[in-house]
Coordinates of N, CA and C in Angstrom, one line a residue:
I317 N 64.9 -178.6 20.2 CA 64.1 -178.6 21.4 C 62.8 -178.0 21.1
Y318 N 61.7 -178.7 21.5 CA 60.4 -178.2 21.3 C 59.6 -178.1 22.6
E319 N 58.8 -177.0 22.7 CA 58.0 -176.8 23.9 C 56.9 -177.8 24.0
S320 N 56.3 -177.9 25.2 CA 55.3 -179.0 25.4 C 54.1 -178.7 24.5
E321 N 53.8 -177.5 24.1 CA 52.7 -177.2 23.3 C 52.8 -177.7 21.9
L322 N 54.1 -178.0 21.5 CA 54.3 -178.4 20.1 C 54.7 -179.9 20.0
E323 N 53.9 -180.6 19.3 CA 54.3 -182.0 19.0 C 54.8 -182.1 17.6
Y324 N 56.0 -182.5 17.4 CA 56.6 -182.4 16.1 C 56.8 -183.8 15.5
Y325 N 56.4 -184.0 14.2 CA 56.5 -185.2 13.5 C 57.2 -185.0 12.2
N326 N 58.2 -185.8 12.0 CA 58.9 -185.7 10.7 C 58.5 -186.9 9.9
C327 N 57.7 -186.7 8.8 CA 57.2 -187.9 8.0 C 57.8 -187.7 6.6
G328 N 59.0 -188.2 6.3 CA 59.6 -188.1 5.0 C 59.8 -186.6 4.7
Q329 N 59.2 -186.1 3.7 CA 59.4 -184.7 3.3 C 58.4 -183.8 4.0
Q330 N 57.4 -184.3 4.6 CA 56.3 -183.5 5.2 C 56.6 -183.2 6.7
Q331 N 56.4 -182.0 7.1 CA 56.5 -181.7 8.5 C 55.0 -181.5 9.0
L332 N 54.6 -182.4 9.9 CA 53.3 -182.3 10.5 C 53.3 -181.8 11.9
I333 N 52.4 -180.9 12.2 CA 52.4 -180.3 13.5 C 51.0 -180.4 14.1
K334 N 51.0 -180.8 15.3 CA 49.7 -180.7 16.1 C 50.0 -179.8 17.3
V335 N 49.2 -178.8 17.5 CA 49.5 -177.8 18.4 C 48.4 -177.3 19.3
N336 N 48.7 -176.7 20.3 CA 47.7 -175.9 21.1 C 47.8 -174.5 20.6
K337 N 46.8 -174.1 19.8 CA 46.8 -172.8 19.1 C 46.5 -171.6 20.1
N338 N 46.2 -171.9 21.3 CA 45.7 -170.9 22.2 C 46.8 -170.2 23.0
T339 N 48.1 -170.4 22.6 CA 49.2 -169.9 23.4 C 50.0 -168.9 22.6
I340 N 50.4 -167.8 23.2 CA 51.3 -166.9 22.5 C 52.6 -167.5 22.2
R341 N 53.1 -168.4 23.1 CA 54.3 -169.1 22.9 C 54.3 -169.9 21.6
F342 N 53.1 -170.6 21.4 CA 53.0 -171.3 20.1 C 53.2 -170.4 18.9
K343 N 52.5 -169.2 19.0 CA 52.6 -168.3 17.8 C 54.1 -167.9 17.6
K344 N 54.8 -167.7 18.6 CA 56.3 -167.4 18.5 C 57.0 -168.6 17.9
L345 N 56.7 -169.8 18.4 CA 57.4 -171.0 17.9 C 57.0 -171.2 16.4
L346 N 55.7 -170.9 16.1 CA 55.3 -171.2 14.7 C 56.1 -170.2 13.7
R347 N 56.3 -169.0 14.1 CA 57.0 -168.1 13.3 C 58.5 -168.6 13.1
K348 N 59.1 -169.0 14.2 CA 60.4 -169.6 14.1 C 60.5 -170.8 13.3
F349 N 59.5 -171.7 13.5 CA 59.5 -173.0 12.7 C 59.3 -172.7 11.2
K350 N 58.4 -171.8 10.9 CA 58.2 -171.5 9.5 C 59.4 -170.9 8.9
R351 N 60.1 -170.0 9.6 CA 61.4 -169.4 9.0 C 62.4 -170.5 8.8
L352 N 62.5 -171.5 9.7 CA 63.5 -172.5 9.5 C 63.1 -173.4 8.4
Q353 N 61.8 -173.8 8.3 CA 61.4 -174.7 7.2 C 61.4 -174.1 5.9
I354 N 61.0 -172.8 5.8 CA 61.1 -172.1 4.5 C 62.5 -172.0 4.0
A355 N 63.5 -171.8 5.0 CA 64.9 -171.7 4.6 C 65.4 -173.0 4.2
S356 N 64.9 -174.1 4.6 CA 65.5 -175.4 4.4 C 64.8 -176.3 3.4
M357 N 63.6 -175.9 3.0 CA 62.9 -176.8 2.0 C 61.9 -176.0 1.2
P358 N 61.5 -176.4 0.0 CA 60.6 -175.8 -0.8 C 59.2 -175.8 -0.2
Y359 N 58.4 -174.8 -0.6 CA 57.0 -174.7 0.0 C 56.2 -176.0 -0.2
N360 N 56.4 -176.6 -1.4 CA 55.6 -177.8 -1.6 C 56.1 -179.1 -0.9
K361 N 57.1 -178.9 -0.1 CA 57.7 -180.0 0.6 C 57.2 -180.1 2.1
F362 N 56.4 -179.1 2.5 CA 56.0 -179.2 3.9 C 54.5 -178.7 4.1
D363 N 53.8 -179.2 5.1 CA 52.5 -178.8 5.4 C 52.4 -178.4 6.8
L364 N 51.6 -177.3 7.1 CA 51.3 -177.0 8.5 C 49.8 -177.3 8.7
L365 N 49.6 -178.3 9.5 CA 48.2 -178.8 9.7 C 47.6 -178.3 10.9
D366 N 46.2 -178.3 11.0 CA 45.5 -177.9 12.1 C 45.7 -176.4 12.5
L367 N 45.9 -175.6 11.5 CA 46.0 -174.2 11.7 C 44.8 -173.5 11.1
D368 N 44.4 -172.5 11.8 CA 43.2 -171.7 11.3 C 43.6 -170.8 10.2

C-alpha cells in the first residue's frame, strides 16, 4: 500500500519513484522503502530518482 505522495513503478530490476519531497510522510516512507529494497535486492539493482 502506497500513500498518495508516492507513485511507485516497478520496471524490471529498477525501482523508480516520483515523489512529493516536501512531506514528512514521504521521508518516513522513503526510509521504509529503502530498508525493504536494500533487504531484497543489491544496490546496483535499484535507483531512487528525483531525490535531492
